[in-house]
């Protein structure tokens, strides 16, 4: 693990550059994983069915 002492602007710039260096499909996967982690940290009171009613849903094949 590496510890960096940066300003917020420097840190955001580095994260953006690292993200944009990914292939488009890897960017999508990274975004979806981030969304999943956020949903686990901040769950809603609504059920999945209530939140997704009427939405177009993509299901990943295993």
Short mmCIF file of C-alpha atoms in Angstrom, two decimals, residues 37-60:
data_model
loop_
_atom_site.label_atom_id
_atom_site.label_comp_id
_atom_site.label_asym_id
_atom_site.label_seq_id
_atom_site.Cartn_x
_atom_site.Cartn_y
_atom_site.Cartn_z
CA UNK A 37 -20.48 -0.50 -3.12
CA UNK A 38 -22.35 2.78 -2.61
CA UNK A 39 -25.66 0.93 -2.47
CA UNK A 40 -24.28 -1.44 0.17
CA UNK A 41 -22.98 1.44 2.30
CA UNK A 42 -26.16 3.50 2.01
CA UNK A 43 -29.10 1.12 1.63
CA UNK A 44 -32.57 2.47 0.96
CA UNK A 45 -35.76 1.50 2.74
CA UNK A 46 -37.41 0.57 -0.57
CA UNK A 47 -37.19 -2.98 -1.87
CA UNK A 48 -35.43 -3.76 -5.13
CA UNK A 49 -38.78 -4.31 -6.83
CA UNK A 50 -40.07 -0.90 -5.66
CA UNK A 51 -36.92 0.90 -6.82
CA UNK A 52 -36.82 -0.78 -10.24
CA UNK A 53 -40.52 -0.84 -11.12
CA UNK A 54 -40.83 0.11 -14.78
CA UNK A 55 -37.03 0.30 -15.32
CA UNK A 56 -35.02 -1.41 -18.03
CA UNK A 57 -32.74 -3.90 -16.25
CA UNK A 58 -29.57 -5.53 -17.63
CA UNK A 59 -28.76 -8.95 -16.20
CA UNK A 60 -25.17 -10.18 -16.40
#
